[in-house]
Structures are given as C-alpha cells and as structure tokens.
mmCIF file of C-alpha atoms in Angstrom:
data_model
loop_
_atom_site.group_PDB
_atom_site.id
_atom_site.type_symbol
_atom_site.label_atom_id
_atom_site.label_comp_id
_atom_site.label_asym_id
_atom_site.label_seq_id
_atom_site.Cartn_x
_atom_site.Cartn_y
_atom_site.Cartn_z
ATOM 1 C CA MET B 2 2.027 68.774 -5.824
ATOM 2 C CA GLU B 3 4.488 66.226 -5.704
ATOM 3 C CA THR B 4 7.053 65.954 -3.139
ATOM 4 C CA HIS B 5 10.569 66.018 -3.820
ATOM 5 C CA LEU B 6 11.578 64.004 -1.027
ATOM 6 C CA VAL B 7 12.473 61.109 -3.054
ATOM 7 C CA TYR B 8 15.416 62.724 -4.728
ATOM 8 C CA SER B 9 16.215 65.516 -2.470
ATOM 9 C CA SER B 10 19.148 63.682 -0.904
ATOM 10 C CA VAL B 11 20.629 63.247 -3.836
ATOM 11 C CA HIS B 12 19.828 66.677 -5.770
ATOM 12 C CA LEU B 13 20.881 68.723 -2.610
ATOM 13 C CA CYS B 14 24.514 69.467 -3.496
ATOM 14 C CA THR B 15 23.883 70.144 -7.147
ATOM 15 C CA LEU B 16 21.225 72.881 -5.758
ATOM 16 C CA ARG B 17 23.982 74.385 -3.270
ATOM 17 C CA SER B 18 26.530 74.542 -5.584
ATOM 18 C CA PHE B 19 24.567 76.259 -8.155
ATOM 19 C CA SER B 20 23.225 78.878 -5.808
ATOM 20 C CA ARG B 21 25.612 79.148 -3.048
ATOM 21 C CA LEU B 22 23.114 78.981 0.034
ATOM 22 C CA PRO B 23 23.663 77.571 3.067
ATOM 23 C CA LEU B 24 22.271 74.071 3.795
ATOM 24 C CA THR B 25 19.277 75.548 5.541
ATOM 25 C CA SER B 26 18.436 77.762 2.676
ATOM 26 C CA SER B 27 17.747 75.071 0.298
ATOM 27 C CA PRO B 28 14.484 75.107 -1.205
ATOM 28 C CA LEU B 29 14.111 71.127 -0.834
ATOM 29 C CA ARG B 30 14.554 70.873 2.498
ATOM 30 C CA PRO B 31 11.112 71.272 4.005
ATOM 31 C CA HIS B 32 11.723 69.279 7.070
ATOM 32 C CA PHE B 33 10.181 71.138 10.044
ATOM 33 C CA ALA B 34 9.566 70.069 13.777
ATOM 34 C CA ARG B 35 7.603 72.341 15.674
ATOM 35 C CA ALA B 36 8.667 73.040 19.340
ATOM 36 C CA GLY B 37 5.835 75.306 21.279
ATOM 37 C CA ARG B 38 4.768 78.048 19.102
ATOM 38 C CA GLY B 39 7.952 78.058 17.034
ATOM 39 C CA VAL B 40 9.158 76.363 14.000
ATOM 40 C CA ARG B 41 13.267 75.163 13.808
ATOM 41 C CA LEU B 42 14.748 73.607 10.524
ATOM 42 C CA ARG B 43 16.040 69.829 11.002
ATOM 43 C CA ARG B 44 19.208 69.696 9.112
ATOM 44 C CA ARG B 45 19.592 66.098 7.602
ATOM 45 C CA PRO B 46 22.593 64.320 6.869
ATOM 46 C CA ILE B 47 23.976 64.560 3.027
ATOM 47 C CA MET B 48 23.679 60.953 1.298
ATOM 48 C CA GLY B 49 24.499 61.752 -2.534
ATOM 49 C CA MET B 50 27.639 63.920 -3.786
ATOM 50 C CA ALA B 51 27.250 63.462 -7.418
ATOM 51 C CA ALA B 52 25.547 66.596 -9.235
ATOM 52 C CA ILE B 53 22.349 65.213 -11.361
ATOM 53 C CA SER B 54 21.851 67.148 -14.463
ATOM 54 C CA PRO B 55 18.541 67.157 -16.679
ATOM 55 C CA GLU B 56 20.073 64.641 -19.097
ATOM 56 C CA SER B 57 20.915 62.226 -16.271
ATOM 57 C CA THR B 58 17.358 62.225 -14.912
ATOM 58 C CA LEU B 59 16.218 61.312 -18.593
ATOM 59 C CA VAL B 60 19.001 58.364 -18.859
ATOM 60 C CA HIS B 61 17.797 57.436 -15.450
ATOM 61 C CA ASP B 62 13.794 57.252 -16.169
ATOM 62 C CA LEU B 63 14.522 55.643 -19.391
ATOM 63 C CA GLY B 64 16.573 53.052 -17.655
ATOM 64 C CA VAL B 65 13.874 52.090 -14.778
ATOM 65 C CA SER B 66 11.451 52.156 -17.762
ATOM 66 C CA ALA B 67 13.360 50.019 -19.847
ATOM 67 C CA LEU B 68 13.738 47.599 -16.302
ATOM 68 C CA ALA B 69 9.872 47.944 -15.663
ATOM 69 C CA SER B 70 9.181 46.823 -19.271
ATOM 70 C CA GLY B 71 11.647 44.111 -19.408
ATOM 71 C CA VAL B 72 9.695 42.615 -15.796
ATOM 72 C CA ALA B 73 6.367 42.764 -17.371
ATOM 73 C CA LEU B 74 7.276 41.160 -20.777
ATOM 74 C CA GLY B 75 9.249 38.675 -18.653
ATOM 75 C CA LEU B 76 6.183 37.919 -16.444
ATOM 76 C CA LEU B 77 4.269 37.330 -19.237
ATOM 77 C CA ARG B 78 6.387 35.174 -20.663
ATOM 78 C CA PHE B 79 6.482 33.031 -17.441
ATOM 79 C CA PHE B 80 2.909 32.696 -17.614
ATOM 80 C CA GLU B 81 3.309 31.784 -21.738
ATOM 81 C CA GLU B 82 5.118 29.231 -20.427
ATOM 82 C CA LEU B 83 2.578 28.196 -17.814
ATOM 83 C CA ALA B 84 -0.107 27.858 -20.292
ATOM 84 C CA LYS B 85 1.973 25.824 -22.436
ATOM 85 C CA ARG B 86 2.664 23.210 -20.194
ATOM 86 C CA GLY B 87 -1.273 23.383 -18.945
ATOM 87 C CA VAL B 88 0.070 24.017 -15.257
ATOM 88 C CA PHE B 89 -3.089 25.741 -14.620
ATOM 89 C CA GLU B 90 -6.351 26.034 -15.794
ATOM 90 C CA GLN B 91 -6.971 28.559 -18.447
ATOM 91 C CA LYS B 92 -9.083 30.902 -16.583
ATOM 92 C CA LEU B 93 -7.024 30.571 -13.608
ATOM 93 C CA ASN B 94 -3.932 31.520 -15.661
ATOM 94 C CA ARG B 95 -5.542 34.589 -16.929
ATOM 95 C CA LYS B 96 -6.516 35.975 -13.806
ATOM 96 C CA LEU B 97 -3.114 35.386 -12.515
ATOM 97 C CA VAL B 98 -1.882 37.286 -15.326
ATOM 98 C CA HIS B 99 -4.382 40.108 -14.567
ATOM 99 C CA ILE B 100 -3.598 40.700 -10.924
ATOM 100 C CA SER B 101 0.008 40.144 -11.444
ATOM 101 C CA VAL B 102 1.436 42.382 -13.923
ATOM 102 C CA GLY B 103 -0.301 45.664 -12.828
ATOM 103 C CA LEU B 104 0.482 44.960 -9.588
ATOM 104 C CA VAL B 105 4.104 44.329 -10.161
ATOM 105 C CA PHE B 106 4.470 47.250 -12.557
ATOM 106 C CA LEU B 107 3.074 49.372 -9.876
ATOM 107 C CA LEU B 108 5.951 48.542 -7.607
ATOM 108 C CA PHE B 109 8.399 50.355 -9.990
ATOM 109 C CA TRP B 110 6.784 54.286 -9.879
ATOM 110 C CA PRO B 111 8.674 55.602 -6.925
ATOM 111 C CA PHE B 112 11.891 54.917 -8.826
ATOM 112 C CA PHE B 113 11.056 57.444 -11.167
ATOM 113 C CA SER B 114 12.319 60.671 -10.782
ATOM 114 C CA PRO B 115 9.925 63.708 -9.802
ATOM 115 C CA GLY B 116 10.618 65.080 -13.563
ATOM 116 C CA ARG B 117 7.584 66.521 -15.730
ATOM 117 C CA TYR B 118 8.221 63.646 -18.289
ATOM 118 C CA ALA B 119 8.690 60.674 -15.927
ATOM 119 C CA PRO B 120 4.521 59.434 -16.005
ATOM 120 C CA PHE B 121 5.246 59.148 -19.791
ATOM 121 C CA PHE B 122 8.399 57.319 -19.429
ATOM 122 C CA ALA B 123 6.796 55.030 -16.738
ATOM 123 C CA ALA B 124 3.601 54.604 -19.291
ATOM 124 C CA PHE B 125 5.873 53.249 -22.068
ATOM 125 C CA ALA B 126 5.683 49.637 -20.245
ATOM 126 C CA PRO B 127 1.987 49.313 -20.553
ATOM 127 C CA GLY B 128 1.920 51.066 -23.528
ATOM 128 C CA ILE B 129 3.898 48.333 -25.096
ATOM 129 C CA ASN B 130 0.935 45.856 -24.183
ATOM 130 C CA ILE B 131 -1.508 48.218 -26.127
ATOM 131 C CA ILE B 132 0.258 47.345 -29.185
ATOM 132 C CA ARG B 133 0.774 43.830 -28.367
ATOM 133 C CA MET B 134 -2.689 43.397 -27.701
ATOM 134 C CA LEU B 135 -3.486 45.439 -31.057
ATOM 135 C CA LEU B 136 -1.586 43.007 -33.263
ATOM 136 C CA LEU B 137 -2.179 39.905 -31.858
ATOM 137 C CA GLY B 138 -6.305 40.504 -31.359
ATOM 138 C CA SER B 139 -6.003 41.907 -35.569
ATOM 139 C CA GLY B 140 -4.131 38.658 -36.351
ATOM 140 C CA LEU B 141 -0.879 40.200 -37.478
ATOM 141 C CA TRP B 142 0.820 38.635 -35.001
ATOM 142 C CA LYS B 143 0.500 35.000 -34.361
ATOM 143 C CA ASN B 144 1.121 33.909 -30.512
ATOM 144 C CA ASP B 145 -0.643 31.109 -29.413
ATOM 145 C CA ALA B 146 0.786 30.687 -26.341
ATOM 146 C CA MET B 147 0.065 34.579 -25.156
ATOM 147 C CA VAL B 148 -3.280 34.310 -26.339
ATOM 148 C CA LYS B 149 -4.234 31.178 -24.478
ATOM 149 C CA SER B 150 -2.902 32.570 -21.332
ATOM 150 C CA ILE B 151 -4.541 35.702 -21.411
ATOM 151 C CA SER B 152 -7.890 35.252 -23.037
ATOM 152 C CA ARG B 153 -11.341 33.389 -21.835
ATOM 153 C CA PHE B 154 -11.713 30.880 -24.708
ATOM 154 C CA GLY B 155 -8.445 31.029 -26.800
ATOM 155 C CA ASP B 156 -9.994 33.316 -29.181
ATOM 156 C CA TYR B 157 -7.176 35.751 -30.602
ATOM 157 C CA ARG B 158 -10.152 38.484 -31.064
ATOM 158 C CA GLU B 159 -10.988 38.539 -27.449
ATOM 159 C CA LEU B 160 -7.410 40.177 -26.968
ATOM 160 C CA LEU B 161 -9.135 43.747 -28.478
ATOM 161 C CA LYS B 162 -11.509 43.773 -25.565
ATOM 162 C CA GLY B 163 -10.682 43.183 -22.114
ATOM 163 C CA PRO B 164 -6.879 42.926 -22.420
ATOM 164 C CA LEU B 165 -6.977 45.877 -24.683
ATOM 165 C CA TYR B 166 -9.284 47.884 -21.763
ATOM 166 C CA TYR B 167 -6.308 46.504 -19.209
ATOM 167 C CA ALA B 168 -3.406 47.995 -20.644
ATOM 168 C CA CYS B 169 -5.240 51.032 -21.694
ATOM 169 C CA THR B 170 -6.481 51.766 -18.370
ATOM 170 C CA ILE B 171 -2.702 51.454 -16.613
ATOM 171 C CA THR B 172 -1.342 53.393 -19.304
ATOM 172 C CA LEU B 173 -3.764 56.453 -18.643
ATOM 173 C CA ALA B 174 -3.332 56.247 -15.089
ATOM 174 C CA THR B 175 0.061 56.269 -15.047
ATOM 175 C CA SER B 176 0.495 59.406 -17.812
ATOM 176 C CA LEU B 177 -2.535 61.124 -16.181
ATOM 177 C CA LEU B 178 -2.829 60.694 -12.882
ATOM 178 C CA TRP B 179 0.870 59.097 -11.298
ATOM 179 C CA ARG B 180 1.894 58.337 -7.945
ATOM 180 C CA THR B 181 0.555 60.896 -5.805
ATOM 181 C CA SER B 182 -2.656 60.551 -6.677
ATOM 182 C CA PRO B 183 -4.933 58.083 -4.586
ATOM 183 C CA ILE B 184 -6.946 57.591 -7.423
ATOM 184 C CA ALA B 185 -4.228 56.027 -9.673
ATOM 185 C CA ILE B 186 -3.875 53.515 -6.912
ATOM 186 C CA ALA B 187 -7.363 52.681 -6.012
ATOM 187 C CA LEU B 188 -8.058 52.164 -10.043
ATOM 188 C CA ILE B 189 -5.528 50.111 -10.403
ATOM 189 C CA CYS B 190 -5.475 47.717 -7.608
ATOM 190 C CA ASN B 191 -9.588 47.535 -7.741
ATOM 191 C CA LEU B 192 -8.816 46.388 -11.392
ATOM 192 C CA CYS B 193 -5.940 43.981 -11.016
ATOM 193 C CA ALA B 194 -6.487 42.675 -7.174
ATOM 194 C CA GLY B 195 -9.978 43.112 -6.724
ATOM 195 C CA ASP B 196 -11.403 42.034 -10.012
ATOM 196 C CA GLY B 197 -8.917 39.324 -10.181
ATOM 197 C CA VAL B 198 -9.569 37.989 -6.860
ATOM 198 C CA ALA B 199 -13.025 37.928 -7.346
ATOM 199 C CA ASP B 200 -13.323 35.972 -10.274
ATOM 200 C CA ILE B 201 -10.934 33.182 -8.728
ATOM 201 C CA VAL B 202 -12.960 33.507 -5.323
ATOM 202 C CA GLY B 203 -16.244 33.352 -7.096
ATOM 203 C CA ARG B 204 -15.837 30.500 -9.209
ATOM 204 C CA ARG B 205 -14.562 28.185 -6.184
ATOM 205 C CA PHE B 206 -16.727 29.407 -3.358
ATOM 206 C CA GLY B 207 -19.699 31.252 -4.683
ATOM 207 C CA ASN B 208 -22.415 28.809 -4.588
ATOM 208 C CA ARG B 209 -24.569 31.230 -3.181
ATOM 209 C CA LYS B 210 -25.290 33.665 -5.848
ATOM 210 C CA LEU B 211 -26.836 36.853 -5.928
ATOM 211 C CA PRO B 212 -30.077 38.078 -5.997
ATOM 212 C CA TYR B 213 -30.273 40.634 -8.873
ATOM 213 C CA ASN B 214 -27.609 38.842 -10.876
ATOM 214 C CA PRO B 215 -27.339 34.812 -10.807
ATOM 215 C CA SER B 216 -24.178 34.779 -12.653
ATOM 216 C CA LYS B 217 -22.488 36.426 -9.620
ATOM 217 C CA SER B 218 -21.937 35.243 -5.958
ATOM 218 C CA TYR B 219 -21.649 37.111 -2.515
ATOM 219 C CA ALA B 220 -17.872 35.155 -1.734
ATOM 220 C CA GLY B 221 -16.830 36.837 -5.146
ATOM 221 C CA THR B 222 -18.236 40.532 -4.707
ATOM 222 C CA ILE B 223 -17.348 40.298 -0.790
ATOM 223 C CA SER B 224 -13.428 39.207 -1.734
ATOM 224 C CA MET B 225 -13.512 41.730 -4.609
ATOM 225 C CA VAL B 226 -14.001 44.690 -2.135
ATOM 226 C CA LEU B 227 -11.722 42.719 0.668
ATOM 227 C CA ALA B 228 -8.813 42.463 -2.066
ATOM 228 C CA GLY B 229 -9.247 45.871 -3.663
ATOM 229 C CA PHE B 230 -9.180 47.272 -0.558
ATOM 230 C CA ILE B 231 -6.022 45.939 1.247
ATOM 231 C CA ALA B 232 -4.174 46.129 -1.974
ATOM 232 C CA SER B 233 -4.750 49.930 -1.801
ATOM 233 C CA ILE B 234 -3.880 50.290 1.738
ATOM 234 C CA GLY B 235 -0.704 48.321 0.933
ATOM 235 C CA TYR B 236 0.417 50.442 -1.814
ATOM 236 C CA MET B 237 -0.912 53.750 -0.096
ATOM 237 C CA HIS B 238 1.940 52.351 3.003
ATOM 238 C CA TYR B 239 4.609 51.715 0.185
ATOM 239 C CA PHE B 240 4.439 54.638 -1.720
ATOM 240 C CA HIS B 241 4.337 56.556 2.014
ATOM 241 C CA LEU B 242 7.541 55.213 2.680
ATOM 242 C CA PHE B 243 8.984 57.154 -0.682
ATOM 243 C CA GLY B 244 7.142 60.292 0.765
ATOM 244 C CA LEU B 245 4.972 60.314 -2.506
ATOM 245 C CA MET B 246 1.816 59.950 -0.467
ATOM 246 C CA GLN B 247 -0.172 60.584 3.449
ATOM 247 C CA GLU B 248 -1.604 58.021 5.305
ATOM 248 C CA ASN B 249 -4.558 59.175 6.990
ATOM 249 C CA TRP B 250 -7.690 57.457 7.818
ATOM 250 C CA ASN B 251 -9.606 59.833 5.545
ATOM 251 C CA THR B 252 -7.802 57.969 2.522
ATOM 252 C CA ILE B 253 -8.113 54.704 3.910
ATOM 253 C CA LEU B 254 -11.942 55.471 4.285
ATOM 254 C CA GLY B 255 -11.542 56.885 0.128
ATOM 255 C CA PHE B 256 -10.265 53.495 -0.785
ATOM 256 C CA PHE B 257 -12.764 51.351 1.329
ATOM 257 C CA LEU B 258 -15.662 53.119 -0.974
ATOM 258 C CA THR B 259 -14.150 53.242 -4.200
ATOM 259 C CA SER B 260 -13.150 49.374 -3.770
ATOM 260 C CA LEU B 261 -17.233 48.710 -2.352
ATOM 261 C CA ALA B 262 -18.330 50.640 -5.331
ATOM 262 C CA ALA B 263 -16.585 48.877 -7.921
ATOM 263 C CA ALA B 264 -17.556 45.959 -6.343
ATOM 264 C CA ILE B 265 -21.148 46.530 -6.463
ATOM 265 C CA VAL B 266 -20.969 47.706 -10.432
ATOM 266 C CA GLU B 267 -19.020 44.892 -11.442
ATOM 267 C CA SER B 268 -21.745 42.361 -9.668
ATOM 268 C CA LEU B 269 -24.724 44.152 -11.686
ATOM 269 C CA PRO B 270 -26.129 42.520 -14.878
ATOM 270 C CA ILE B 271 -24.803 45.227 -16.846
ATOM 271 C CA SER B 272 -21.295 43.346 -16.731
ATOM 272 C CA SER B 273 -22.959 40.447 -19.370
ATOM 273 C CA ASP B 274 -22.654 43.337 -21.855
ATOM 274 C CA LEU B 275 -20.160 45.729 -20.693
ATOM 275 C CA ASP B 276 -16.445 44.203 -20.031
ATOM 276 C CA ASP B 277 -15.227 44.800 -16.111
ATOM 277 C CA ASN B 278 -11.890 45.687 -17.531
ATOM 278 C CA LEU B 279 -14.136 49.005 -18.248
ATOM 279 C CA THR B 280 -16.631 49.322 -15.792
ATOM 280 C CA VAL B 281 -14.167 48.770 -12.778
ATOM 281 C CA PRO B 282 -11.751 51.486 -13.318
ATOM 282 C CA LEU B 283 -14.575 53.950 -14.609
ATOM 283 C CA THR B 284 -16.477 53.627 -11.162
ATOM 284 C CA SER B 285 -12.692 53.745 -9.491
ATOM 285 C CA PHE B 286 -12.328 56.760 -11.327
ATOM 286 C CA ALA B 287 -15.993 58.678 -10.776
ATOM 287 C CA VAL B 288 -15.960 57.762 -7.209
ATOM 288 C CA GLY B 289 -12.591 58.153 -6.390
ATOM 289 C CA ASN B 290 -12.980 62.016 -7.836
ATOM 290 C CA LEU B 291 -15.772 62.559 -5.190
ATOM 291 C CA VAL B 292 -13.986 60.507 -2.012
ATOM 292 C CA PHE B 293 -10.337 61.668 -2.589
#
C-alpha cells in the first residue's frame, strides 16, 4: 500500500481538527522506534498548518500534471529546434528524445498527492503524446520538425509504431503501476535509458557483433544492461527520499535481472520484426512480476 509519508506533514493538522485526537493518536504517524522489546512512538514536528480538502488535492494534482505536461512538451520543442538546425545527426537526436522525455517525466511522480486519482492525472502528460503520435502518424497534422526529431528515416508513418508504443507504455505504466511499484521504474528506465543508450553506444563502439544477431553488438547489449540498471537504482533512491519505496538488496538484484532480461530480448533477431519499444517494456513487465 502506498505510504502517506509524503503528504503526512501537510495533512496532519486537518486530521487533528476533525478527529480531536492527540498528536500521537494520528493514523498517519506510524513512526516507531524500537527500544529493546518495547515500541515507543516518536513525535515529529508539524511543518504545515493549512487544511487540505479533497478539492484542493485535485487542484494540486492538476497543477503538477500541467507542469509535467509543459516540461515534456517544452523538451520536445527543444529537440525539434535542434533537428531543424541539424545540431545532431537525426538518429542521435531521436535517441536523445527517447532517453530524456520519459526519465524527466518520472521526476514529477513524487510531487503528486497520494489520492486515488493522482496516477490518472499524471498519465495525462504522456497521454497527450499518444494523441500527437496518432495525429502526426496519420497525416492529419503536419509538423516536419517533430517527425524528423523522433523518427528513424523522417517518414511520418513511423510515428504509429515505435513512438506510439513509447507513449502508450509510459501512459500505462503511470496509470496502472504508479510510483510504489519497482516494476514501473524498471520498465521505464529500461525503455528510456537502457534502449536509448544501447543504440548510441552500439553505433559508435559496436564493432564486435553478437554471433546470433549480426545487427547487434556486445557493446550495445552490455551498455543497455548497465544504463537500465543504473537508472533504475537512481530512481529507487530518488523515490526512497520521498518515502515511496524501500531500498534493499533484493530490489537492487531485481532491477539487475530485469535489465539483463530486457537487454537479452532486445538483442535477439526478433527485434528486427518487433519494435523494441514494445519488446523491452513487455519483457521488463513479465520479469519484474517474477523478481519483485
């Protein structure tokens, strides 16, 4: 069950005024310190004095969702300008979008409330990109700079494949798995950091090819494992700072096994037929359910 530690300091005064209970009786204060065989309750100072209503919680989540959407769209616009100016080679520009958008969006998760509708407000940001990919990929909306920044060969119809799978994956992970699930972190980090870094490293240092797939390299596969794993560990620690996730060796091992499995599947010859924006998250989800 998702912890209430993120918002407990703000909600505490409201609960006391409604229940008239003493501070140590609040149900949102489960901070216990063990002393021998006994258990004593440890008081923490009140940091906020404003009452938070359900309506203001919804307003808060709407505000964070709007901010996350604005940052994501601004990031896309930034890479559009880079694509227009030819700052990076097209494939590199595409992978930088692939890496950054999902990972930056993940930074906003802890700032949503613990309310039941928060995941759906959060999913609004990547959900916008689903609509954008559908409009651009079907030709109903023309934006050559965006198409160039996120497609392999500059064909707008490509957006109905990999980029659409990417947006759908992050939207579903946000709305269904949410921020206390290590599977959500592993899935997004392997998709964004792992797969993105693998392509960049593989193109530059991938001279030694895999014996079972000459289109993939040892350098790309190893870098995918490391990038996905390191990003997962980083976000585990980040979420732990907000009281949303525990840090332990079992979780770390689970992240490594999930990243390893995703990299192995991505290296198989089936990646030529199935988009890795589909196979990587599906593998991460399946393996994550086994190891976490």
